[in-house]
């Protein structure tokens, strides 16, 4: 498991928790109301389940992103989610209805951008020049669509580095704050909270830059600044520590919604070996049909 | 009337330069056996795929793609697509990068038989700032607000893999249908491979399933596990071991050729 970053507070008897568990706890706060809740990273996906289980039973989950399994319970996170989640779903839907719901604003999403810049513009398409990329990522997907339909976007960056937090993104899938947004008269798709493995941040609404809202336990402002590719806005006072996950949250994450430990895929162990290990354990844990021929 | 064809009959129907699309999305329900057979037929085609995965990767690795339209290409939890990366990073592949909602709108334009659909997407992002894109900002003739026109997507050929089909061409998809039913209505010729062919689809389909009428379908073939390692709910979860092996080796042209040849010839007698 990835290293413990802190101790859960309040209840006292609390044990240690990982940075992934910290991130899940923070992200669970964004999913409220009559919306489809979607998380594009593993931690954000688990956060939708945590929100459903503890705080917001009214939100709609999809069976691991499957349109065929709308409105399912907060089932355990799996690699083959459809198998675990579908049986609890209320009905089936499709991609057309999903975008109709997005157009109606009935959708809350946390994205996992590869680059975010100081204004809140984000990128999952390419690194380098689009015409001949240094790295071709996955394409713009639905970010430009969400940006003109939803009020606010949330971001989860798994590893806070100067290559992820950049002065200017190489390709804009979503537009941040600043003069261009004002000239376009764009009021939707505002960059909201950014959560990384170091802290919780938000963006100045005039494009002046990125503010630290809180630092995760044991992280200093200097450490975050060194891991950021541009100058952070100066803190106005002593920076708060991100509230640690509660005992109830940790128990829910570990025992109910991620007993397999899929959240490790968002941590430093990520890679083919971990994926293979999880795939092997998944079949026993959830009785998923054997995949080999 | 039987619409049962062999996989060979399906791929030989595709002429060079045709616009070809594949159903499914990412690592789910990709018509991999049909893709492999098409790649092995050495027919260069133009590809248009909503959410590409190993289907797009295999075609690009085989060098049979003249151009690519996409909203996503990737292997989901298994990372980036090696042959998509190589094709894009060499700068030699003409591409159009769509957004998901714009791609859906393009398919809807085709099904409505209109040249374009208006959409709100595209404002303030670089999808409309790249060379050669087919989208146009235009003032709405009714309200004056600026919208984005996206052209109709009309594939000449669509390949889908499904759980089940009857011999007349009615199709049953269990799990996420992605855009398949809409793409079927937008495409000139629709070929379906199915895990099994049956005399009649079950009468008690649940709402979690997607069906496509035979009126939209040109031909069907029985190809058990025609989606190879990709997921087909509920019978075949994503085979992470086989998918990982593909991801690790698909950049090797010799390995990919052998892999595609194996898939394309795995067709059982019917």
Coordinates of C-alpha atoms in Angstrom, one line a residue:
Chain A
X1 CA 0.0 0.0 0.0
X2 CA 1.1 3.5 -0.5
X3 CA 2.6 5.3 2.5
X4 CA 0.4 6.7 5.2
X5 CA 0.2 10.4 5.2
X6 CA -1.6 11.1 8.4
X7 CA -3.8 10.0 11.2
X8 CA -7.6 10.3 11.2
X9 CA -8.6 12.9 13.7
X10 CA -11.7 13.4 15.7
X11 CA -12.4 9.9 17.1
X12 CA -8.9 9.6 18.5
X13 CA -8.5 5.8 18.1
X14 CA -8.0 6.5 14.5
X15 CA -5.4 4.8 12.4
X16 CA -3.3 6.0 9.6
X17 CA -4.7 6.7 6.1
X18 CA -3.3 7.0 2.6
X19 CA -3.2 10.0 0.3
X20 CA -5.7 8.2 -1.9
X21 CA -8.1 8.0 1.0
X22 CA -7.6 11.7 1.8
X23 CA -8.4 12.5 -1.8
X24 CA -11.5 10.4 -1.9
X25 CA -12.7 12.0 1.3
X26 CA -12.3 15.5 -0.1
X27 CA -13.9 14.7 -3.5
X28 CA -16.9 13.1 -1.9
X29 CA -18.1 16.6 -0.9
X30 CA -18.8 17.7 -4.5
X31 CA -21.5 15.1 -5.2
X32 CA -24.9 16.4 -4.0
X33 CA -28.4 16.7 -5.3
X34 CA -30.4 15.3 -8.3
X35 CA -27.4 14.6 -10.5
X36 CA -25.5 11.8 -12.2
X37 CA -22.2 11.6 -10.2
X38 CA -19.2 10.8 -12.3
X39 CA -15.5 10.5 -11.4
X40 CA -12.9 10.2 -14.2
X41 CA -10.1 8.9 -11.9
X42 CA -10.3 5.9 -9.7
X43 CA -10.4 8.0 -6.5
X44 CA -13.1 10.3 -7.9
X45 CA -15.2 7.2 -8.9
X46 CA -14.8 5.8 -5.4
X47 CA -15.7 9.3 -4.0
X48 CA -19.1 9.2 -5.9
X49 CA -19.8 5.9 -4.0
X50 CA -18.7 7.4 -0.7
X51 CA -21.0 10.4 -1.2
X52 CA -23.9 8.0 -2.1
X53 CA -23.2 5.8 0.9
X54 CA -22.8 8.5 3.6
X55 CA -24.0 11.9 2.5
X56 CA -26.1 12.0 -0.6
X57 CA -28.4 9.0 -1.3
X58 CA -30.2 11.1 -3.9
X59 CA -27.3 11.1 -6.4
X60 CA -27.4 8.8 -9.4
X61 CA -24.5 6.4 -10.0
X62 CA -23.9 4.5 -13.2
X63 CA -22.6 0.9 -13.0
X64 CA -18.9 1.8 -13.5
X65 CA -19.8 4.2 -16.2
X66 CA -22.1 1.8 -18.0
X67 CA -25.1 3.5 -19.5
X68 CA -26.9 0.1 -19.1
X69 CA -26.8 0.4 -15.3
X70 CA -28.3 3.7 -14.3
X71 CA -29.0 4.5 -10.7
X72 CA -27.2 1.7 -9.0
X73 CA -26.2 1.3 -5.3
X74 CA -22.9 2.3 -3.8
X75 CA -21.4 -1.1 -4.7
X76 CA -17.7 -2.0 -4.3
X77 CA -15.3 -0.5 -6.9
X78 CA -14.1 -3.2 -9.3
X79 CA -12.1 -3.3 -12.5
X80 CA -15.1 -4.9 -14.2
X81 CA -17.6 -2.6 -12.6
X82 CA -20.5 -3.5 -14.7
X83 CA -20.5 -7.0 -13.3
X84 CA -20.6 -5.9 -9.6
X85 CA -22.9 -2.8 -10.0
X86 CA -25.4 -3.7 -12.6
X87 CA -27.6 -6.0 -10.5
X88 CA -28.5 -3.1 -8.2
X89 CA -29.3 -0.6 -11.0
X90 CA -32.8 0.7 -11.4
X91 CA -32.9 1.0 -15.2
X92 CA -30.9 1.2 -18.4
X93 CA -30.1 4.4 -20.3
X94 CA -27.9 5.4 -23.2
X95 CA -25.4 8.0 -24.3
X96 CA -28.1 10.2 -25.8
X97 CA -30.0 10.6 -22.5
X98 CA -26.7 11.1 -20.7
X99 CA -25.8 14.1 -22.8
X100 CA -29.4 15.4 -22.5
X101 CA -28.9 15.2 -18.7
X102 CA -25.5 17.0 -19.0
X103 CA -27.2 19.7 -21.2
X104 CA -29.8 20.1 -18.4
X105 CA -27.0 20.5 -15.8
X106 CA -28.0 17.3 -14.0
X107 CA -24.4 16.0 -13.8
X108 CA -21.5 16.4 -11.5
X109 CA -18.1 15.4 -12.7
X110 CA -14.5 15.3 -11.4
X111 CA -12.1 15.1 -14.3
X112 CA -8.5 13.7 -14.3
X113 CA -6.6 16.2 -16.4
X114 CA -3.0 15.5 -17.5
X115 CA -2.2 19.2 -17.5
X116 CA -3.9 22.1 -15.6
X117 CA -2.6 25.6 -15.8
X118 CA -2.7 28.6 -13.5
X119 CA -6.0 29.9 -14.9
X120 CA -7.7 26.5 -14.7
X121 CA -7.5 25.5 -18.3
X122 CA -7.1 21.7 -18.6
X123 CA -5.8 19.2 -21.1
X124 CA -6.2 15.4 -21.8
X125 CA -5.6 15.5 -25.5
X126 CA -1.9 15.9 -26.4
X127 CA 1.4 17.0 -25.0
X128 CA 3.3 19.3 -27.4
X129 CA 2.0 20.6 -30.7
X130 CA -1.4 19.1 -31.6
X131 CA -0.3 18.7 -35.3
X132 CA 2.6 16.4 -34.3
X133 CA 2.3 15.7 -30.6
X134 CA 5.2 14.8 -28.4
X135 CA 2.7 12.5 -26.6
X136 CA -0.7 11.7 -28.0
X137 CA -3.0 11.2 -25.0
X138 CA -6.7 10.2 -25.4
X139 CA -8.4 13.1 -27.2
X140 CA -10.6 15.9 -25.8
X141 CA -13.5 13.5 -25.0
X142 CA -16.4 15.2 -23.2
X143 CA -14.5 18.0 -21.5
X144 CA -15.4 20.7 -24.1
X145 CA -19.0 19.5 -23.9
X146 CA -19.2 19.6 -20.1
X147 CA -17.6 23.1 -20.2
X148 CA -20.5 24.7 -22.0
X149 CA -23.2 22.8 -20.1
X150 CA -22.2 22.5 -16.4
X151 CA -21.7 25.3 -14.0
X152 CA -18.5 24.0 -12.4
X153 CA -15.8 21.4 -13.1
X154 CA -13.7 19.7 -10.5
X155 CA -10.2 18.3 -11.1
X156 CA -8.2 15.5 -9.6
X157 CA -4.5 15.4 -10.5
X158 CA -3.0 12.3 -9.1
X159 CA 0.6 13.4 -9.0
X160 CA 1.3 17.1 -8.3
X161 CA 4.4 17.9 -10.5
X162 CA 5.6 20.8 -12.5
X163 CA 4.7 18.8 -15.6
X164 CA 1.0 18.5 -14.5
X165 CA 0.6 22.0 -13.0
X166 CA 1.9 24.1 -15.9
X167 CA 2.0 27.8 -16.8
X168 CA 0.0 27.1 -19.9
X169 CA -1.6 23.9 -21.2
X170 CA -0.5 22.6 -24.5
X171 CA -4.1 22.1 -25.7
X172 CA -7.2 23.5 -24.2
X173 CA -9.9 20.9 -23.6
X174 CA -11.5 23.3 -21.0
X175 CA -11.0 27.0 -20.6
X176 CA -9.9 28.6 -17.4
X177 CA -10.6 32.1 -16.0
X178 CA -9.2 35.3 -17.6
X179 CA -9.9 37.8 -20.3
X180 CA -10.7 35.3 -23.0
X181 CA -13.5 33.7 -20.9
X182 CA -14.9 37.2 -20.2
X183 CA -14.8 38.2 -23.9
X184 CA -16.6 35.0 -24.9
X185 CA -19.2 35.7 -22.3
X186 CA -18.7 32.2 -21.0
X187 CA -20.3 31.8 -17.6
X188 CA -20.5 28.0 -17.5
X189 CA -17.7 25.4 -16.9
X190 CA -16.0 27.4 -14.3
X191 CA -12.9 25.6 -12.9
X192 CA -13.8 24.7 -9.3
X193 CA -11.8 22.7 -6.8
X194 CA -8.5 21.1 -7.8
X195 CA -7.4 18.2 -5.5
X196 CA -3.9 16.7 -5.8
X197 CA -1.8 14.4 -3.7
X198 CA -0.4 17.5 -1.9
X199 CA -3.4 19.6 -1.2
X200 CA -6.7 21.3 -2.2
X201 CA -6.7 24.3 -4.4
X202 CA -9.0 26.8 -6.3
X203 CA -8.5 29.3 -9.0
X204 CA -8.8 33.1 -8.9
X205 CA -11.9 34.1 -10.8
X206 CA -10.0 36.8 -12.7
X207 CA -7.3 34.4 -13.9
X208 CA -4.7 35.7 -11.4
X209 CA -3.7 32.2 -10.4
X210 CA -4.0 29.2 -8.2
X211 CA -4.7 29.5 -4.4
X212 CA -4.0 26.9 -1.8
X213 CA -7.2 26.1 0.1
X214 CA -5.5 23.5 2.4
X215 CA -2.5 21.3 2.5
X216 CA -2.6 17.6 3.2
X217 CA -1.1 16.5 6.5
X218 CA 2.7 16.8 6.5
X219 CA 2.9 18.9 3.3
X220 CA 4.5 22.4 3.4
X221 CA 3.7 25.4 1.1
X222 CA 7.3 25.3 -0.1
X223 CA 7.0 21.7 -1.1
X224 CA 3.8 22.4 -3.1
X225 CA 5.5 25.5 -4.7
X226 CA 8.5 23.4 -5.8
X227 CA 6.1 20.8 -7.4
X228 CA 4.2 23.5 -9.3
X229 CA 5.3 24.8 -12.7
X230 CA 4.2 28.4 -11.9
X231 CA 4.1 30.7 -8.9
X232 CA 1.2 30.0 -6.6
X233 CA -0.8 32.9 -5.2
X234 CA 0.7 33.9 -1.8
X235 CA -1.2 32.6 1.1
X236 CA -2.8 35.4 3.3
X237 CA -2.2 33.6 6.6
X238 CA -1.4 30.2 8.0
X239 CA -2.7 27.5 5.7
X240 CA -5.1 25.0 7.1
X241 CA -4.5 21.3 7.0
X242 CA -7.0 19.3 4.8
X243 CA -9.6 17.8 7.2
X244 CA -8.6 14.1 7.5
X245 CA -11.0 11.4 6.4
X246 CA -13.3 10.5 9.3
X247 CA -13.4 7.1 10.9
X248 CA -16.8 6.4 9.2
X249 CA -15.3 7.4 5.8
X250 CA -12.3 5.2 6.2
X251 CA -14.4 2.2 7.3
X252 CA -16.7 2.7 4.3
X253 CA -13.9 3.0 1.8
X254 CA -12.0 0.0 3.1
X255 CA -14.8 -2.4 4.0
X256 CA -17.7 -1.3 1.8
X257 CA -16.8 0.5 -1.4
X258 CA -13.2 -0.5 -2.2
X259 CA -12.3 -3.7 -0.4
X260 CA -10.4 -4.8 -3.5
X261 CA -8.1 -1.7 -3.2
X262 CA -8.6 -0.3 -6.7
X263 CA -7.7 3.1 -5.3
X264 CA -4.1 2.0 -5.3
X265 CA -4.1 2.5 -9.0
X266 CA -4.1 6.3 -8.4
X267 CA -1.0 5.9 -6.2
X268 CA 2.7 5.4 -6.7
X269 CA 2.3 1.6 -7.2
X270 CA 0.3 2.1 -10.4
X271 CA 1.4 -0.1 -13.3
X272 CA 0.8 -3.4 -15.1
X273 CA 1.9 -5.5 -12.1
X274 CA -0.6 -3.9 -9.8
X275 CA -3.4 -4.1 -12.4
X276 CA -2.7 -7.8 -12.9
X277 CA -2.7 -8.4 -9.1
X278 CA -6.1 -6.6 -8.8
X279 CA -7.6 -8.4 -11.8
X280 CA -6.6 -11.8 -10.2
X281 CA -8.1 -10.9 -6.8
X282 CA -11.2 -9.3 -8.3
X283 CA -12.5 -12.7 -9.6
X284 CA -12.4 -14.3 -6.2
X285 CA -13.7 -11.3 -4.3
X286 CA -16.7 -10.6 -6.6
X287 CA -17.3 -13.9 -8.3
X288 CA -16.7 -12.5 -11.8
X289 CA -16.6 -15.1 -14.5
X290 CA -13.1 -16.4 -15.3
X291 CA -11.8 -14.3 -18.2
X292 CA -9.3 -16.7 -19.7
X293 CA -10.4 -18.8 -22.6
Chain B
X1 CA -34.8 -14.1 -45.1
X2 CA -31.4 -15.1 -43.8
X3 CA -28.7 -12.4 -43.5
X4 CA -26.1 -14.9 -42.3
X5 CA -22.7 -14.2 -43.9
X6 CA -19.1 -15.3 -43.3
X7 CA -16.6 -12.8 -41.9
X8 CA -14.8 -13.1 -45.2
X9 CA -17.8 -12.0 -47.1
X10 CA -18.2 -9.0 -44.9
X11 CA -14.7 -7.7 -45.2
X12 CA -14.4 -8.3 -48.9
X13 CA -17.4 -6.0 -49.3
X14 CA -15.4 -3.1 -48.1
X15 CA -13.6 -1.2 -50.9
X16 CA -10.4 0.8 -50.5
X17 CA -11.2 4.3 -49.3
X18 CA -14.5 3.4 -47.6
X19 CA -15.5 5.3 -44.4
X20 CA -15.6 2.5 -41.8
X21 CA -16.8 2.7 -38.2
X22 CA -16.7 0.3 -35.2
X23 CA -19.2 0.0 -32.4
X24 CA -18.5 -0.4 -28.7
X25 CA -16.3 1.9 -26.7
X26 CA -12.8 1.8 -25.3
X27 CA -12.1 -1.7 -23.9
X28 CA -15.8 -2.8 -24.2
X29 CA -17.4 -4.8 -26.9
X30 CA -15.1 -4.1 -29.8
X31 CA -15.6 -6.2 -32.9
X32 CA -12.0 -7.4 -32.8
X33 CA -12.3 -10.4 -35.0
X34 CA -13.9 -8.3 -37.7
X35 CA -11.3 -5.6 -37.2
X36 CA -8.5 -8.2 -37.6
X37 CA -10.0 -9.7 -40.7
X38 CA -10.3 -6.2 -42.2
X39 CA -6.7 -5.4 -41.3
X40 CA -5.6 -8.7 -42.9
X41 CA -7.5 -7.9 -46.1
X42 CA -5.0 -5.0 -46.7
X43 CA -7.8 -2.6 -47.7
X44 CA -6.8 1.0 -46.7
X45 CA -9.9 2.7 -45.2
X46 CA -10.9 6.0 -43.6
X47 CA -11.9 5.3 -39.9
X48 CA -14.5 7.2 -37.9
X49 CA -14.8 5.8 -34.3
X50 CA -16.6 7.4 -31.4
X51 CA -14.6 5.9 -28.6
X52 CA -11.6 4.0 -30.0
X53 CA -9.6 1.3 -28.2
X54 CA -7.7 -1.8 -29.5
X55 CA -9.9 -1.7 -32.7
X56 CA -8.4 1.6 -33.8
X57 CA -5.0 0.6 -32.5
X58 CA -5.0 -2.6 -34.5
X59 CA -6.0 -0.9 -37.7
X60 CA -3.3 1.8 -37.2
X61 CA -0.7 -0.8 -36.4
X62 CA -1.5 -2.7 -39.5
X63 CA -1.0 0.5 -41.5
X64 CA -4.4 0.4 -43.2
X65 CA -5.8 3.7 -42.0
X66 CA -6.0 6.7 -44.4
X67 CA -7.5 9.1 -41.9
X68 CA -9.1 8.9 -38.4
X69 CA -12.0 10.8 -36.8
X70 CA -12.4 10.2 -33.1
X71 CA -13.5 11.6 -29.8
X72 CA -11.3 9.3 -27.7
X73 CA -8.7 6.6 -28.3
X74 CA -7.3 4.7 -25.4
X75 CA -7.1 1.5 -23.4
X76 CA -9.0 2.9 -20.3
X77 CA -7.2 1.6 -17.1
X78 CA -4.5 0.0 -19.3
X79 CA -3.3 3.4 -20.5
X80 CA -2.6 4.9 -23.9
X81 CA -2.9 3.2 -27.3
X82 CA 0.6 2.5 -28.6
X83 CA -0.2 2.5 -32.3
X84 CA -2.4 5.6 -32.0
X85 CA 0.5 7.3 -30.2
X86 CA 2.9 6.3 -32.9
X87 CA 0.6 7.4 -35.8
X88 CA -0.2 10.7 -34.2
X89 CA 3.3 11.5 -33.0
X90 CA 4.8 10.8 -36.5
X91 CA 2.5 13.6 -37.7
X92 CA 1.6 11.6 -40.8
X93 CA -2.0 10.6 -40.0
X94 CA -4.8 13.1 -41.0
X95 CA -7.1 13.3 -38.0
X96 CA -10.2 15.1 -36.9
X97 CA -10.6 15.3 -33.1
X98 CA -14.3 15.5 -32.1
X99 CA -15.8 15.9 -28.7
X100 CA -18.3 13.3 -27.5
X101 CA -21.3 15.6 -27.8
X102 CA -20.2 16.8 -31.2
X103 CA -19.7 13.2 -32.5
X104 CA -23.2 12.3 -31.2
X105 CA -24.6 15.3 -33.0
X106 CA -22.8 14.3 -36.2
X107 CA -24.4 10.9 -36.0
X108 CA -27.8 12.4 -35.4
X109 CA -27.3 14.7 -38.4
X110 CA -26.9 11.6 -40.5
X111 CA -29.9 9.8 -39.0
X112 CA -32.0 12.9 -39.7
X113 CA -30.6 13.2 -43.2
X114 CA -29.5 16.8 -42.7
X115 CA -26.0 18.1 -43.6
X116 CA -25.2 19.3 -40.0
X117 CA -26.3 19.6 -36.5
X118 CA -26.0 22.7 -34.3
X119 CA -24.3 22.2 -30.9
X120 CA -23.0 24.4 -28.1
X121 CA -19.7 22.6 -27.9
X122 CA -16.5 24.1 -29.1
X123 CA -16.6 27.5 -27.4
X124 CA -13.3 28.6 -25.9
X125 CA -11.4 25.3 -26.6
X126 CA -8.7 24.3 -29.1
X127 CA -10.8 21.6 -30.9
X128 CA -11.9 24.5 -33.2
X129 CA -8.4 26.0 -33.4
X130 CA -6.6 23.2 -35.2
X131 CA -5.9 22.9 -38.9
X132 CA -8.3 21.0 -41.1
X133 CA -11.2 20.6 -38.7
X134 CA -14.7 20.4 -40.4
X135 CA -16.6 22.4 -37.8
X136 CA -18.0 26.0 -38.3
X137 CA -19.1 28.6 -35.8
X138 CA -22.3 30.3 -37.1
X139 CA -25.0 32.6 -35.9
X140 CA -28.2 30.9 -35.1
X141 CA -30.8 32.1 -37.7
X142 CA -33.5 32.3 -35.1
X143 CA -31.8 33.9 -32.1
X144 CA -28.4 35.1 -33.3
X145 CA -26.4 33.3 -30.7
X146 CA -23.2 31.7 -31.9
X147 CA -23.3 27.9 -32.3
X148 CA -21.1 25.2 -33.8
X149 CA -22.1 23.3 -36.9
X150 CA -20.9 19.7 -37.0
X151 CA -21.1 17.8 -40.2
X152 CA -23.1 14.5 -40.5
X153 CA -21.2 11.3 -39.9
X154 CA -22.3 8.7 -42.5
X155 CA -20.1 5.6 -42.3
X156 CA -20.2 3.5 -45.5
X157 CA -19.6 0.4 -43.3
X158 CA -20.3 -0.2 -39.6
X159 CA -19.0 -3.3 -37.7
X160 CA -20.7 -4.2 -34.4
X161 CA -20.1 -7.1 -32.0
X162 CA -23.2 -8.2 -30.1
X163 CA -24.2 -10.8 -27.6
X164 CA -26.9 -12.3 -29.8
X165 CA -28.5 -11.9 -33.2
X166 CA -31.1 -13.8 -35.1
X167 CA -30.6 -15.0 -38.6
X168 CA -32.8 -12.3 -40.0
X169 CA -30.5 -9.6 -38.5
X170 CA -32.2 -8.5 -35.3
X171 CA -29.5 -7.7 -32.8
X172 CA -29.4 -7.9 -29.0
X173 CA -26.7 -6.0 -27.0
X174 CA -26.4 -6.6 -23.3
X175 CA -24.6 -4.0 -21.3
X176 CA -23.7 -0.5 -22.5
X177 CA -24.9 0.0 -26.1
X178 CA -22.7 3.0 -26.7
X179 CA -23.7 4.7 -30.0
X180 CA -24.3 1.4 -31.8
X181 CA -28.0 1.7 -32.5
X182 CA -27.6 5.3 -33.7
X183 CA -24.5 4.5 -35.8
X184 CA -26.5 1.6 -37.4
X185 CA -29.1 4.1 -38.5
X186 CA -26.4 6.4 -39.9
X187 CA -24.4 3.8 -41.8
X188 CA -24.8 2.5 -45.3
X189 CA -23.9 -1.1 -44.6
X190 CA -24.1 -2.7 -41.1
X191 CA -22.3 -5.9 -40.3
X192 CA -22.8 -7.6 -37.0
X193 CA -20.8 -10.4 -35.4
X194 CA -22.5 -12.1 -32.5
X195 CA -21.4 -14.5 -29.7
X196 CA -24.3 -16.6 -30.9
X197 CA -26.9 -16.7 -33.6
X198 CA -30.4 -17.8 -32.6
X199 CA -33.7 -18.5 -34.3
X200 CA -35.4 -15.9 -32.3
X201 CA -34.3 -13.3 -29.7
X202 CA -35.7 -13.9 -26.2
X203 CA -39.1 -12.3 -25.7
X204 CA -38.3 -11.0 -22.2
X205 CA -35.6 -8.5 -22.9
X206 CA -34.8 -6.2 -20.0
X207 CA -34.6 -2.4 -20.2
X208 CA -30.9 -2.8 -19.6
X209 CA -30.4 -4.1 -23.0
X210 CA -30.2 -2.5 -26.5
X211 CA -31.7 -4.0 -29.6
X212 CA -31.3 -3.1 -33.2
X213 CA -34.0 -4.0 -35.8
X214 CA -33.1 -6.1 -38.8
X215 CA -34.2 -3.2 -40.9
X216 CA -30.9 -1.5 -40.2
X217 CA -28.7 -4.6 -40.5
X218 CA -27.1 -5.9 -43.7
X219 CA -25.4 -9.1 -42.5
X220 CA -24.7 -11.2 -39.3
X221 CA -22.1 -13.8 -38.5
X222 CA -21.7 -16.1 -35.5
X223 CA -18.4 -15.4 -33.9
X224 CA -18.1 -16.6 -30.3
X225 CA -15.8 -14.3 -28.5
X226 CA -15.6 -12.0 -31.6
X227 CA -14.8 -9.2 -29.2
X228 CA -11.6 -11.0 -28.2
X229 CA -10.3 -9.7 -24.8
X230 CA -12.6 -6.7 -24.7
X231 CA -15.6 -6.9 -22.3
X232 CA -19.0 -8.2 -23.3
X233 CA -21.5 -8.0 -20.5
X234 CA -22.4 -10.4 -18.9
X235 CA -20.5 -13.3 -20.4
X236 CA -17.0 -11.9 -20.9
X237 CA -15.4 -9.4 -18.4
X238 CA -12.4 -7.6 -19.8
X239 CA -9.6 -10.1 -19.8
X240 CA -6.9 -7.9 -18.2
X241 CA -4.2 -10.5 -18.8
X242 CA -4.8 -10.8 -22.5
X243 CA -5.4 -7.0 -22.8
X244 CA -2.2 -6.3 -21.0
X245 CA -0.3 -8.7 -23.3
X246 CA -1.8 -6.9 -26.3
X247 CA -0.8 -3.5 -24.9
X248 CA 2.7 -4.7 -24.2
X249 CA 3.3 -6.1 -27.7
X250 CA 1.0 -4.4 -30.2
X251 CA 3.8 -1.9 -31.1
X252 CA 5.7 -4.8 -32.6
X253 CA 4.5 -5.1 -36.2
X254 CA 5.4 -8.8 -36.5
X255 CA 3.6 -9.7 -33.3
X256 CA 0.6 -7.7 -34.3
X257 CA 0.4 -9.4 -37.7
X258 CA 0.4 -12.9 -36.0
X259 CA -2.1 -11.7 -33.5
X260 CA -4.5 -10.4 -36.2
X261 CA -4.0 -13.5 -38.4
X262 CA -4.9 -15.7 -35.4
X263 CA -8.1 -13.6 -34.6
X264 CA -9.2 -13.3 -38.2
X265 CA -9.0 -17.1 -38.9
X266 CA -10.6 -18.2 -35.6
X267 CA -14.0 -18.2 -37.3
X268 CA -15.8 -21.4 -36.4
X269 CA -17.9 -23.4 -38.8
X270 CA -21.6 -22.6 -38.6

